[in-house]
Rosetta silent file (secondary structure, phi, psi, omega in degrees, C-alpha in Angstrom):
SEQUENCE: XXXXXXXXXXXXXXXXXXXXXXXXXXXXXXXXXXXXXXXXXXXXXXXXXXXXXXXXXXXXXXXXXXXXXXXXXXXXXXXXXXXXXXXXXXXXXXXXXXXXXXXXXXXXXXXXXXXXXXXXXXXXXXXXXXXXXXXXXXXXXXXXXXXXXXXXXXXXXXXXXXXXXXXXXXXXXXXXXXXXXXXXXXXXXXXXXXXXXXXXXXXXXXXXXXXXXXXXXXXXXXXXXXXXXXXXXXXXXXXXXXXXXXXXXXXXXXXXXXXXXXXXXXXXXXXXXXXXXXXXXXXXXXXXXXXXXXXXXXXXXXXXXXXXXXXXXXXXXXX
SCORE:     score description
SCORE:     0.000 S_00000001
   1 L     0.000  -38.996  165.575    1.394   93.914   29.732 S_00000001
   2 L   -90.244   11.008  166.920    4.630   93.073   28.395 S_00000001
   3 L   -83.851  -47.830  156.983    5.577   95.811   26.446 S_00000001
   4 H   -61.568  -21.423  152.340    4.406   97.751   29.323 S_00000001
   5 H   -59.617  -30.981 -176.210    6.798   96.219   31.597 S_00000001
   6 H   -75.883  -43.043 -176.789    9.428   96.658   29.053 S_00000001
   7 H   -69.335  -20.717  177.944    8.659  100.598   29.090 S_00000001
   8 H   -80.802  -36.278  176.121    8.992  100.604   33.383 S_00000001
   9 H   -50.647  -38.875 -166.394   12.132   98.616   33.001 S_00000001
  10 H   -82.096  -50.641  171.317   13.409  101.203   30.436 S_00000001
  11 H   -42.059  -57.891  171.622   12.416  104.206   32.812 S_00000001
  12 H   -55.869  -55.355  176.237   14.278  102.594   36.037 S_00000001
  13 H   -64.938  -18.838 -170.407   17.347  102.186   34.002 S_00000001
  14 H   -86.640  -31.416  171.530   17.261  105.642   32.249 S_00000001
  15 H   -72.165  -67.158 -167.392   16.875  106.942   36.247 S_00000001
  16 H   -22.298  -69.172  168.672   19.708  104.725   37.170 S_00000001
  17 H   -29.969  -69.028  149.078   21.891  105.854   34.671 S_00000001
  18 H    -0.258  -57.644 -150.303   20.952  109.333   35.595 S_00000001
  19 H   -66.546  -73.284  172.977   21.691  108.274   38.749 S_00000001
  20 H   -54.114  -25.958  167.965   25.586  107.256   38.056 S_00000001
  21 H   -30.281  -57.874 -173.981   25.919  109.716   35.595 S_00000001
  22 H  -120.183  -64.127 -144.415   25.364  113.049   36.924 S_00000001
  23 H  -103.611   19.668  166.555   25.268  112.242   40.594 S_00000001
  24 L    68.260   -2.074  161.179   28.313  109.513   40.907 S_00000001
  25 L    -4.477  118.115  176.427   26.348  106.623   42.724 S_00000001
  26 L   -78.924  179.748 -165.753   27.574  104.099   43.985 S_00000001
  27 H   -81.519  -47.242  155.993   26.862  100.928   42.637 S_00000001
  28 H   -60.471    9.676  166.624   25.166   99.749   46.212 S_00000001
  29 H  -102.813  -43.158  169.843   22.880  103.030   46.050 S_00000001
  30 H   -56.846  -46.141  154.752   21.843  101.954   42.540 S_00000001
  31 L   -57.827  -12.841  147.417   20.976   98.553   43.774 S_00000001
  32 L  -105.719   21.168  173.600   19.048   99.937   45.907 S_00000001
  33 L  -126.462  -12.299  152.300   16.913  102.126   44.672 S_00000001
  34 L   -85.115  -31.504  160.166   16.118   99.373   41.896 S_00000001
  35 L   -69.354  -16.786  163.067   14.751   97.195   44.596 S_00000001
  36 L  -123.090   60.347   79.601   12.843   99.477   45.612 S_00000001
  37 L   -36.368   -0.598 -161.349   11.588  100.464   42.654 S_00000001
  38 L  -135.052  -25.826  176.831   10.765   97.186   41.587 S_00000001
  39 L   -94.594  -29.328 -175.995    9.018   96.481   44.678 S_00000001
  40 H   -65.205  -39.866 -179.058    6.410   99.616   44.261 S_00000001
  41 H   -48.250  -24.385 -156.751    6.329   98.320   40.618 S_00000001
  42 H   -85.593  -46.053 -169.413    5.115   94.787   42.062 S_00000001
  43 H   -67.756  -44.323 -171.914    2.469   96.885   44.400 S_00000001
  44 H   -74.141   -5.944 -174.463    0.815   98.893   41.438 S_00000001
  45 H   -88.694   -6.366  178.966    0.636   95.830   39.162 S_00000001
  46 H   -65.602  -28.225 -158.477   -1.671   94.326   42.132 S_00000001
  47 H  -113.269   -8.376  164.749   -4.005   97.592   40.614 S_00000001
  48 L    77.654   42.889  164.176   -3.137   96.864   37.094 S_00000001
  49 L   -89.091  143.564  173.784   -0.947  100.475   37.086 S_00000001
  50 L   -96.507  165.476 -172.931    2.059  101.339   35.268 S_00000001
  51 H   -76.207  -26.828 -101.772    5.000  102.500   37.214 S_00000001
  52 H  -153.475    9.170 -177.926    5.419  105.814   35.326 S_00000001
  53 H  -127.490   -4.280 -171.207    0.874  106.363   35.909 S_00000001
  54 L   -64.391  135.774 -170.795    0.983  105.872   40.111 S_00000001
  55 L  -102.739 -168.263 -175.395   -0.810  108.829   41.231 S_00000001
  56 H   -73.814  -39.781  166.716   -0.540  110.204   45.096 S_00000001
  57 H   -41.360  -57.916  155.864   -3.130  107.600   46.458 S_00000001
  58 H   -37.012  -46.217  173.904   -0.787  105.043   45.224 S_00000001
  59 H   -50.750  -75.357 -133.575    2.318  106.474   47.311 S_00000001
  60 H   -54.243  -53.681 -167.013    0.340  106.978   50.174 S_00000001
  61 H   -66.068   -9.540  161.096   -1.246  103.426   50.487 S_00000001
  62 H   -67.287  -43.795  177.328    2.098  101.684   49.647 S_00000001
  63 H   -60.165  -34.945  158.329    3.576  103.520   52.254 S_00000001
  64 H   -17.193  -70.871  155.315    1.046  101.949   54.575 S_00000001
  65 H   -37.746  -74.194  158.187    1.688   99.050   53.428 S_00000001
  66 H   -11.507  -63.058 -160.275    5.139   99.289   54.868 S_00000001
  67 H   -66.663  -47.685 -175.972    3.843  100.122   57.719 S_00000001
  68 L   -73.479   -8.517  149.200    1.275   97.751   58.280 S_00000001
  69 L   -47.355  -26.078 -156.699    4.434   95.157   57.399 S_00000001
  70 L    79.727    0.269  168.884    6.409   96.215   60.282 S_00000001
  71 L   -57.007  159.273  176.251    8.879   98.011   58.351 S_00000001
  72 L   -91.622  150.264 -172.444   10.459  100.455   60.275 S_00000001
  73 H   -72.223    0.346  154.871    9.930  104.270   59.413 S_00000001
  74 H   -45.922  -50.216 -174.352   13.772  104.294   58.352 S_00000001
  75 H  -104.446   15.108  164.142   13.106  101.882   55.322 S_00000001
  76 H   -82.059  -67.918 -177.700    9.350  103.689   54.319 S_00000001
  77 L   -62.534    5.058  136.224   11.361  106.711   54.368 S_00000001
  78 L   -81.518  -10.145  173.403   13.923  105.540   52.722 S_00000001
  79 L   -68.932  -49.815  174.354   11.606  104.186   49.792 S_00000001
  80 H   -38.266  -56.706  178.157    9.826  107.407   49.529 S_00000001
  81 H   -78.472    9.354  164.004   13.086  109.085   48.478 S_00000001
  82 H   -98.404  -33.658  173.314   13.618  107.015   46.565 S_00000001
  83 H   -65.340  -54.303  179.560    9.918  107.348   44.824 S_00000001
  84 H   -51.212  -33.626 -175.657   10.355  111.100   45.088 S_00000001
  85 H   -80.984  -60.283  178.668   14.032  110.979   42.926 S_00000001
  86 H   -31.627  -81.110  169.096   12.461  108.847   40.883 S_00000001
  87 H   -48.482  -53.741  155.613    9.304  110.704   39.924 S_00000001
  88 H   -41.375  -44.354  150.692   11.489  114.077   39.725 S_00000001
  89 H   -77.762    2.646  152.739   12.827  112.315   36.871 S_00000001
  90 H   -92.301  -58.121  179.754   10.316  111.776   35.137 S_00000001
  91 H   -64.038  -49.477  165.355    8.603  114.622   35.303 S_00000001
  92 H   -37.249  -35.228  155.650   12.082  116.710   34.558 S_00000001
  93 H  -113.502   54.953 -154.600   12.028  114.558   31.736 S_00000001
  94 L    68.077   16.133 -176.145    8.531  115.074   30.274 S_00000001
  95 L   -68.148  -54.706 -168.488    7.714  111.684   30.707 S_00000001
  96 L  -117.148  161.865 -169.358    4.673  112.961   33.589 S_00000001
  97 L  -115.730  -41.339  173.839    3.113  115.923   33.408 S_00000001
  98 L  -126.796 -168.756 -161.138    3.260  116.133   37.454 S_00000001
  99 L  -100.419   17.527 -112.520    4.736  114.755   40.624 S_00000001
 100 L   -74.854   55.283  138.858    2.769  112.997   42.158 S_00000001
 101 L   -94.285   14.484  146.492    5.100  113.151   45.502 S_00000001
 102 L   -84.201    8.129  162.043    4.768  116.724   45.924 S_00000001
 103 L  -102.638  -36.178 -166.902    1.761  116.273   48.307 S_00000001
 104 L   -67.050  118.212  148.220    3.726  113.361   50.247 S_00000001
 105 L   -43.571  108.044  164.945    4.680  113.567   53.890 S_00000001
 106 L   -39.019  170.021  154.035    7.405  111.404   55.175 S_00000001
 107 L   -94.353  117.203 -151.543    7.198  109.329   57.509 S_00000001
 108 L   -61.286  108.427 -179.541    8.120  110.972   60.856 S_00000001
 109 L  -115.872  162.355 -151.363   11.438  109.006   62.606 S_00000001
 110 L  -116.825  110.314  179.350   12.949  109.626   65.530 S_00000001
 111 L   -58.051   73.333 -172.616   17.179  110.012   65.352 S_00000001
 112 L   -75.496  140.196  177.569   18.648  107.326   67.227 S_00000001
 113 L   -40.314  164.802  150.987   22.004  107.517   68.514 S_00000001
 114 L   -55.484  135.892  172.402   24.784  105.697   67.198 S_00000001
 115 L   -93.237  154.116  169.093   26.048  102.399   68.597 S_00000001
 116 L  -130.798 -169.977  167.077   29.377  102.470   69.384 S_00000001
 117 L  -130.178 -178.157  177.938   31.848  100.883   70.981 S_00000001
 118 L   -79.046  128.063  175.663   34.223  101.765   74.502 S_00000001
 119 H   -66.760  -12.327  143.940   37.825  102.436   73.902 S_00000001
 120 H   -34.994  -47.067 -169.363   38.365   99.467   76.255 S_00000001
 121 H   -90.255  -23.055  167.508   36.081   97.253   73.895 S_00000001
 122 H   -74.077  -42.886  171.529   38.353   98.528   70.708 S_00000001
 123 H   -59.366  -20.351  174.953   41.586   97.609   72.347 S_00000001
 124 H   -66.195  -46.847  173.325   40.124   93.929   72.966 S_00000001
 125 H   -60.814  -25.932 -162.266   39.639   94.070   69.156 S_00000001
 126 H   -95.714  -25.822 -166.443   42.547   95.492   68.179 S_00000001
 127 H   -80.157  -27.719 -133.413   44.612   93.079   71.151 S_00000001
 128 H  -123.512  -46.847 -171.139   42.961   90.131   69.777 S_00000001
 129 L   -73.425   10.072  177.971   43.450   90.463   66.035 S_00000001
 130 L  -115.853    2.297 -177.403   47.420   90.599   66.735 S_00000001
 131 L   -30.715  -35.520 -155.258   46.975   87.192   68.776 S_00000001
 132 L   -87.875  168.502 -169.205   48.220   84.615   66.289 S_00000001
 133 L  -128.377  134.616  154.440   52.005   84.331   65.964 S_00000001
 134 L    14.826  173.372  147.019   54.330   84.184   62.750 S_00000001
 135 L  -118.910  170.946  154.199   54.034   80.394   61.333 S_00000001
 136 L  -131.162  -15.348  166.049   56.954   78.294   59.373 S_00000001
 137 L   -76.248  152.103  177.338   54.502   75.929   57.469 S_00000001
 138 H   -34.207  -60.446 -149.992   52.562   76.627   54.547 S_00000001
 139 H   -76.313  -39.263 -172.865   49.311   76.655   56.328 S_00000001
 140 H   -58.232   -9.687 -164.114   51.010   78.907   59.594 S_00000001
 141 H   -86.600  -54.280  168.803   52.429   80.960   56.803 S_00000001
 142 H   -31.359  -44.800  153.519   49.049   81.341   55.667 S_00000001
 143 H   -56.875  -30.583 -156.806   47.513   81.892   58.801 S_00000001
 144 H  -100.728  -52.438 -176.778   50.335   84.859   59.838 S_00000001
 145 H   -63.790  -29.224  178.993   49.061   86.716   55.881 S_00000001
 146 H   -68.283  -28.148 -142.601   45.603   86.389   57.357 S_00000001
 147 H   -77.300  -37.453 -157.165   46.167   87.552   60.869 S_00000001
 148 H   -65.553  -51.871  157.382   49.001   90.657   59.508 S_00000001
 149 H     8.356  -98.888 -177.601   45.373   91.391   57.276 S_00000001
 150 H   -44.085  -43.244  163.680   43.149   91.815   59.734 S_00000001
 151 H   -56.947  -20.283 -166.134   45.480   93.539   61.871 S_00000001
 152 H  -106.573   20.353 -165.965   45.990   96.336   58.979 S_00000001
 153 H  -110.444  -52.090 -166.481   42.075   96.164   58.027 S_00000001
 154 H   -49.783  -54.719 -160.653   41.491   96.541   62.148 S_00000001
 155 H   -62.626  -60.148 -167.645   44.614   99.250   62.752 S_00000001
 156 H   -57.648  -48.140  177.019   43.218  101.186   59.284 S_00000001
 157 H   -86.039  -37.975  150.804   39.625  101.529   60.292 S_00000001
 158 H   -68.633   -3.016  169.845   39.861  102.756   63.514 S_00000001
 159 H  -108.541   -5.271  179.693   42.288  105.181   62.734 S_00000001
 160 L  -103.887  -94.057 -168.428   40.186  106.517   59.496 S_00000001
 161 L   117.958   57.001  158.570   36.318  105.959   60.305 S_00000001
 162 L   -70.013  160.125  176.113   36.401  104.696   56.546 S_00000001
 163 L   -95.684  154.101 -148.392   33.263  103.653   55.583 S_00000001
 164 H   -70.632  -40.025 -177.260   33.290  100.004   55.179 S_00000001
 165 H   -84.591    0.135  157.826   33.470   99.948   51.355 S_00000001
 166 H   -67.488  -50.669  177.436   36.291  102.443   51.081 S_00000001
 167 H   -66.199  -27.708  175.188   38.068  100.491   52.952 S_00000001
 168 L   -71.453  -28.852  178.072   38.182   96.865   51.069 S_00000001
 169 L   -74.660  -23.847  178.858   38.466   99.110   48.178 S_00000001
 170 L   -18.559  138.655  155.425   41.201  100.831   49.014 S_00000001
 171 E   -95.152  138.671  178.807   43.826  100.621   46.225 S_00000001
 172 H   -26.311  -69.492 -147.565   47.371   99.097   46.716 S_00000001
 173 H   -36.123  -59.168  172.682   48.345  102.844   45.268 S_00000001
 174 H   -25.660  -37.249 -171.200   46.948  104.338   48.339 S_00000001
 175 H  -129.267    9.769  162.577   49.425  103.605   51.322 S_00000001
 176 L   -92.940  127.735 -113.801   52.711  103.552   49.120 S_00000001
 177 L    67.862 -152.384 -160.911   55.861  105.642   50.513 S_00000001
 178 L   -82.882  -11.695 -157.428   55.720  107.632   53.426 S_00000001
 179 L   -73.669  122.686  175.388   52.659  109.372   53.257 S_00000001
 180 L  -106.403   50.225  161.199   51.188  109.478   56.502 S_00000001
 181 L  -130.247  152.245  175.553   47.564  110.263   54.685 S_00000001
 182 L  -110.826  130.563 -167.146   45.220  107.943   53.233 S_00000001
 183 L  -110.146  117.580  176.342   43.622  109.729   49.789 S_00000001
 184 E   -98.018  134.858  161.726   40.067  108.566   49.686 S_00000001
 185 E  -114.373  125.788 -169.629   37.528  108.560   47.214 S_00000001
 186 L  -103.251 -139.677 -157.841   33.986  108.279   48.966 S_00000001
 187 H   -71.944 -178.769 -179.522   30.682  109.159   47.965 S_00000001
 188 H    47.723   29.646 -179.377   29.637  110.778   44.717 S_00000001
 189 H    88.139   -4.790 -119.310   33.313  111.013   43.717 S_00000001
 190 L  -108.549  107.710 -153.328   33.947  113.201   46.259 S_00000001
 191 E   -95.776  106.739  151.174   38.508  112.529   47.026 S_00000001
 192 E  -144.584  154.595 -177.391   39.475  113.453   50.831 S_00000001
 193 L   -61.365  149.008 -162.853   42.564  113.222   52.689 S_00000001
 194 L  -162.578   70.069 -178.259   42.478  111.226   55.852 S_00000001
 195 L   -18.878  123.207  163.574   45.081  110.833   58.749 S_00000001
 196 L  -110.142  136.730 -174.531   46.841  107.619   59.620 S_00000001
 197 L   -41.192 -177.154  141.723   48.029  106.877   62.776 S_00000001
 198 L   -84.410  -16.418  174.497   51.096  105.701   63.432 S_00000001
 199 H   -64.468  -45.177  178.577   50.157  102.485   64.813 S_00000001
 200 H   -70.455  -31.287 -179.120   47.958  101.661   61.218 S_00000001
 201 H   -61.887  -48.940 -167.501   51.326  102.934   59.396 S_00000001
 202 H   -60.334  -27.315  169.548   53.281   99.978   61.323 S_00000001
 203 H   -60.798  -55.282 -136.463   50.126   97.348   60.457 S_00000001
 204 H   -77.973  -54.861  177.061   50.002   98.619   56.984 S_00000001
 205 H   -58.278  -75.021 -177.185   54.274   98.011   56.731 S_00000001
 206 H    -9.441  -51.447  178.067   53.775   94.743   58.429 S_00000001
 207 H   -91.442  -10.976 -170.965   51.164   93.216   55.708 S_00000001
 208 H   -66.398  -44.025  178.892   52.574   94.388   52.612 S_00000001
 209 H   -50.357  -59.881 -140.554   55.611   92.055   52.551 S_00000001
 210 H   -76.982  -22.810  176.789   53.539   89.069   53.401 S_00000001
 211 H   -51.415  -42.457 -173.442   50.695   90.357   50.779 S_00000001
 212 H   -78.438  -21.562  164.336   53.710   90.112   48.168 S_00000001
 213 H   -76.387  -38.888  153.867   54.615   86.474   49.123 S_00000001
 214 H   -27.865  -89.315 -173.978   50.696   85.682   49.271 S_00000001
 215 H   -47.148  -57.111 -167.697   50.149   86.744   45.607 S_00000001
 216 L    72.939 -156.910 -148.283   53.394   85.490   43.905 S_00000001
 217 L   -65.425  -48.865 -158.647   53.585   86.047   40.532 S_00000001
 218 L   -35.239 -179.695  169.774   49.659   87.461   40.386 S_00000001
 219 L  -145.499  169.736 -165.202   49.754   91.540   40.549 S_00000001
 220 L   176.963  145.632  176.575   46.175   93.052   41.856 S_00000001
 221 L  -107.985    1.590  179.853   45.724   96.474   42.490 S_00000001
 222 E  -100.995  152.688  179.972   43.814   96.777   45.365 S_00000001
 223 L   -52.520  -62.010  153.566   45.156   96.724   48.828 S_00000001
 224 L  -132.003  108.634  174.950   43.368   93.575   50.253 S_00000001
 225 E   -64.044  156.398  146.877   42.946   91.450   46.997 S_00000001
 226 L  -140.048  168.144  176.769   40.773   88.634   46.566 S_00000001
 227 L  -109.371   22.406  177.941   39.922   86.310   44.545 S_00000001
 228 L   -86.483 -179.842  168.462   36.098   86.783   44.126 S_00000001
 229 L   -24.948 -112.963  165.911   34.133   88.666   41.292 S_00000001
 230 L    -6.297    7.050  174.130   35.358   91.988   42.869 S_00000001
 231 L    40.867    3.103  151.645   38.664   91.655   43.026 S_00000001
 232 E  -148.157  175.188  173.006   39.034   92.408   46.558 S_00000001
 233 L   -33.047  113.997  153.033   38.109   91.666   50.302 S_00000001
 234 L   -98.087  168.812 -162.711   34.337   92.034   50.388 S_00000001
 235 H   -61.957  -35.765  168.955   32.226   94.081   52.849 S_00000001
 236 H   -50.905 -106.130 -138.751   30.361   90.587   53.688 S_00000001
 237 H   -54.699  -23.239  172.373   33.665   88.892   54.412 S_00000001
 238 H   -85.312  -52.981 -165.951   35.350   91.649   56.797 S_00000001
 239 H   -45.384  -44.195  166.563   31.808   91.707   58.552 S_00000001
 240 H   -68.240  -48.859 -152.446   31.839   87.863   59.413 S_00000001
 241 H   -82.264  -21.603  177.474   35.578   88.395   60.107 S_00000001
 242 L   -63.187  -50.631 -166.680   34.892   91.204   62.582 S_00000001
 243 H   -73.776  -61.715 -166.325   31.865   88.813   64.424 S_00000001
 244 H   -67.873    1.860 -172.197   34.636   86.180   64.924 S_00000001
 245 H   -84.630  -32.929  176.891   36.938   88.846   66.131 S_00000001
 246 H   -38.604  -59.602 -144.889   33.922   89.898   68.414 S_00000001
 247 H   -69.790  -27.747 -162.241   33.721   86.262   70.096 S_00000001
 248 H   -89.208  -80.945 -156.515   37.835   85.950   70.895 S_00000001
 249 L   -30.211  -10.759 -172.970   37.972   89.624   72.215 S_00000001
 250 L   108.525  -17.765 -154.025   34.701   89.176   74.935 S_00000001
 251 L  -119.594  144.340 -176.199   32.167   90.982   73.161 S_00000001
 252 L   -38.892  111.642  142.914   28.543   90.668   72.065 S_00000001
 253 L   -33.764  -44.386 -173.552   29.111   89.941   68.269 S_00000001
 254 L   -67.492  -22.840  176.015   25.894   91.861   67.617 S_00000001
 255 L   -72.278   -5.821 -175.207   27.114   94.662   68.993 S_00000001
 256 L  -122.217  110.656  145.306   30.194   94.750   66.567 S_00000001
 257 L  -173.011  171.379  178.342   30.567   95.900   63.342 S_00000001
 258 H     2.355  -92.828 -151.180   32.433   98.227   60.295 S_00000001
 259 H   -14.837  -44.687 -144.983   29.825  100.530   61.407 S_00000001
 260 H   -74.639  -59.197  167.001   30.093  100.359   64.660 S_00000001
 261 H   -49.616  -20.820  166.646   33.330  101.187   64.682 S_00000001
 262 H   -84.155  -22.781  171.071   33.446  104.147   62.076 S_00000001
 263 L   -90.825  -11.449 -174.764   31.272  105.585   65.122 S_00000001
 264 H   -94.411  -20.524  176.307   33.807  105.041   67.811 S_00000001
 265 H   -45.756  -45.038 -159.257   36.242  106.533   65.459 S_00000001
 266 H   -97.521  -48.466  176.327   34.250  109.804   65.526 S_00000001
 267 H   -42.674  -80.178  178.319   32.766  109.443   69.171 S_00000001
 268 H   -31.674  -55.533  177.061   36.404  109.247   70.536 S_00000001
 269 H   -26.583  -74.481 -170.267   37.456  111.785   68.354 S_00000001
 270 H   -54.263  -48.687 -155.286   35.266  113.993   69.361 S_00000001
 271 H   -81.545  -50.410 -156.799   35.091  112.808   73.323 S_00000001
 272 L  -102.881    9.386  162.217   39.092  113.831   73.462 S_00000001
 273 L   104.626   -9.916  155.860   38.771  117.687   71.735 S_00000001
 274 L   -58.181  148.398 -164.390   38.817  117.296   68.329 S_00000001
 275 L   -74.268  155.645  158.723   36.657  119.998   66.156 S_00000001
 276 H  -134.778   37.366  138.876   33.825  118.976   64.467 S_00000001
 277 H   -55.070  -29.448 -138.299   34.240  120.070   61.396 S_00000001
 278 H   -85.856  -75.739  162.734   37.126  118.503   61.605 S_00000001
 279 H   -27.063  -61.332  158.638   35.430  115.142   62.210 S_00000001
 280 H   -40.387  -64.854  166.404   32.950  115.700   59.075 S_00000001
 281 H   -88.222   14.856  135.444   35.815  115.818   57.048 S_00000001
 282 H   -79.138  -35.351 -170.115   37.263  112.835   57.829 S_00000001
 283 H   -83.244  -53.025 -178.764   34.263  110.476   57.749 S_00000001
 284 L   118.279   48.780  159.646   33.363  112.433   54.197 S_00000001
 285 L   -97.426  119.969 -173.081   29.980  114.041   55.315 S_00000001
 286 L   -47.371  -45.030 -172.454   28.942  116.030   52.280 S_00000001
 287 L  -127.519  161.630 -163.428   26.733  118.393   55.292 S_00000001
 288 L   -74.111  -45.311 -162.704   27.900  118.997   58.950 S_00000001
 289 L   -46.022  -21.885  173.963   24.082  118.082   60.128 S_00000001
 290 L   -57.625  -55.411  152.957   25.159  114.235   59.480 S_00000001
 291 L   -36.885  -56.363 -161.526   28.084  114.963   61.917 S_00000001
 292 H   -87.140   -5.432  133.120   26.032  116.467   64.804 S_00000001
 293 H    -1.920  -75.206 -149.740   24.809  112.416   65.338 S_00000001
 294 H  -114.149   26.968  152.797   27.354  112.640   67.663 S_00000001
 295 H   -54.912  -17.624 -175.803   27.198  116.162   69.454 S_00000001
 296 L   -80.798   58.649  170.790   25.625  113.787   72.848 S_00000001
 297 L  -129.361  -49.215  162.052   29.325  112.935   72.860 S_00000001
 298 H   -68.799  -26.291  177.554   29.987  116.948   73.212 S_00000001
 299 H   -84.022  -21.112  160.800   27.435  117.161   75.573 S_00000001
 300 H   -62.233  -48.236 -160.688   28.848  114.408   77.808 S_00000001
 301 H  -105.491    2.927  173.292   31.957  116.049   77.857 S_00000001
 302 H   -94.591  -20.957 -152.752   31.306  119.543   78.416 S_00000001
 303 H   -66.328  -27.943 -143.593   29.123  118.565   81.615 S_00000001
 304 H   -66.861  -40.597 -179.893   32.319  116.570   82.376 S_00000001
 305 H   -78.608  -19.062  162.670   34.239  119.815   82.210 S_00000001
 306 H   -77.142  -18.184 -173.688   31.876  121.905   83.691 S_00000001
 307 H   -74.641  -72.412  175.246   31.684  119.147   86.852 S_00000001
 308 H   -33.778  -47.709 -131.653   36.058  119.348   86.703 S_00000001
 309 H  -127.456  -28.604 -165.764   36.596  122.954   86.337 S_00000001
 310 L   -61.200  106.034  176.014   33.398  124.660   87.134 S_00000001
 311 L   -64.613   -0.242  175.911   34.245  126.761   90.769 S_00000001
 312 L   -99.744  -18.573  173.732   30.692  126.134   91.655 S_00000001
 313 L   -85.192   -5.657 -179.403   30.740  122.485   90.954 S_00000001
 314 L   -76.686  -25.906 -175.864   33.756  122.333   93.487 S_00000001
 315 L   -95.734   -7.598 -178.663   30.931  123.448   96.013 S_00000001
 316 L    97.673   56.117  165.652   28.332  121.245   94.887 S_00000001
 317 L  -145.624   27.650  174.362   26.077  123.786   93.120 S_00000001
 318 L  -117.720  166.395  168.033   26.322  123.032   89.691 S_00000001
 319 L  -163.496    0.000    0.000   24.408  120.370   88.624 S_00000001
């Protein structure tokens, strides 16, 4: 048993590798597609199976499993494709002689909208994160480097629809001179250009000075540094900073977060006449169909325009 463990261990890392290799994974895609890889691995050792021998009976009754768990058909289906990548690499590399995930059927999910937020509930956030005032003590100075922070984390994400981890990654390099674009690199590798308001340019000048009194002598290359393992602001730590941002501003914390907000980015967008291709190639969707989430945003607004503009809705006969 433990040499065969040692050979499923060596397979999940040789896909992994694969994974970052060829197809530029992130490092949160990899971790997740070793947990769940590691968890089917758990299920076939209940049957005394190797991971690299699970036939299609196996699939199907894990996926069950899931089911019969309460998982939602979001995270079966995302395990499947993950099973499915998986096995396609073995059998591409002669490891298996077949697939067995060519007979499997997804599990059938239903596309729920995006939450968003109101541009009323983003100006509470954005009004609330400039709240705190300038200090002259150590700690107020401290407090005024948090606050100019948040404000350029706050200003910066609602004017990109960055994805959460673009943004704490962001490099220092990124927002210096004049340039009123932010040059991203998202998934797979994949570098695009990204308008910044002007209102994020004036946040962005605002924190840099106090970032450079903050640091002192240190030098960091990233944009908002830290001083954990990662070397900058993690995605946990803006998320929690976001929930308390929630609670001064009025608003449901649960209802707030990165995400949420990378969709009002796009909704609005979108809401006020921007194309949406356009749209797509700001948030950095590889295909448009990712993007058309948030066509009931077009569809709200053409009735709006057909209701405005329409000479038959002036008589009451459009409806």
């Amino acid at each position: 048993m433990v040499k065969e463990s040692r050979t499923q261990g060596h397979h999940i890392d040789a896909f992994l590798e694969m994974l970052s290799a060829e197809r530029g994974a992130a490092r949160n895609t990899l971790d997740a597609y070793e947990r769940d890889l590691k968890d089917f691995a758990g299920f076939l050792s209940t049957r005394d199976r190797a991971l690299d021998a699970a036939t299609a009976r196996d699939i199907r009754d894990y996926l069950e499993g899931l089911t019969a768990q309460g998982l939602s058909a979001s995270t079966a289906a995302r395990r499947l494709s993950a099973l499915r990548q998986f096995h396609g690499f073995l059998f591409a590399e002669a490891i298996r002689k077949d697939d067995p995930c060519g007979s499997i059927e997804g599990p059938r999910r239903a596309r729920p909208l995006p939450k968003t937020l109101t541009v009323e509930e983003v100006d509470a956030l954005l009004a609330a994160s400039r709240l705190a005032e300038d200090g002259r003590t150590q700690e107020e100075a401290v407090l005024a480097y948090k606050r100019a922070r948040l404000v350029c984390l706050m200003e910066v994400l609602y004017a990109t629809g960055l994805r959460v981890s673009e943004l704490v990654g962001l490099p220092l390099t990124a927002v210096r001179g004049e340039e009123r674009f932010l040059a991203v690199s998202g998934k797979g590798g994949r570098e695009r250009l990204v308008p910044l308001s002007e209102t994020a340019r004036e946040a962005i000048d605002a924190y840099l000075p106090l970032r450079t009194i903050r640091l002192g002598d240190h030098v960091s290359p990233w944009l908002f540094p830290s001083r954990g393992r990662q070397g900058h602001l993690t995605r946990h730590r803006f998320a929690q900073l976001l929930k308390d941002l929630a609670v001064a501003a009025g608003l449901d914390p649960a209802c707030v977060s990165p995400h949420t907000l990378r969709h009002a980015f796009a909704s609005h967008l979108l809401a006020n006449g921007a194309d949406l291709r356009a749209v797509q190639q700001m948030l950095g969707h590889a295909d448009i169909s990712t993007t058309q989430i948030y066509t009931h945003v077009l569809d709200e607004r053409l009735k709006e325009l057909v209701q405005t503009h329409h000479p038959l809705a002036k008589k009451g006969k459009v409806s």
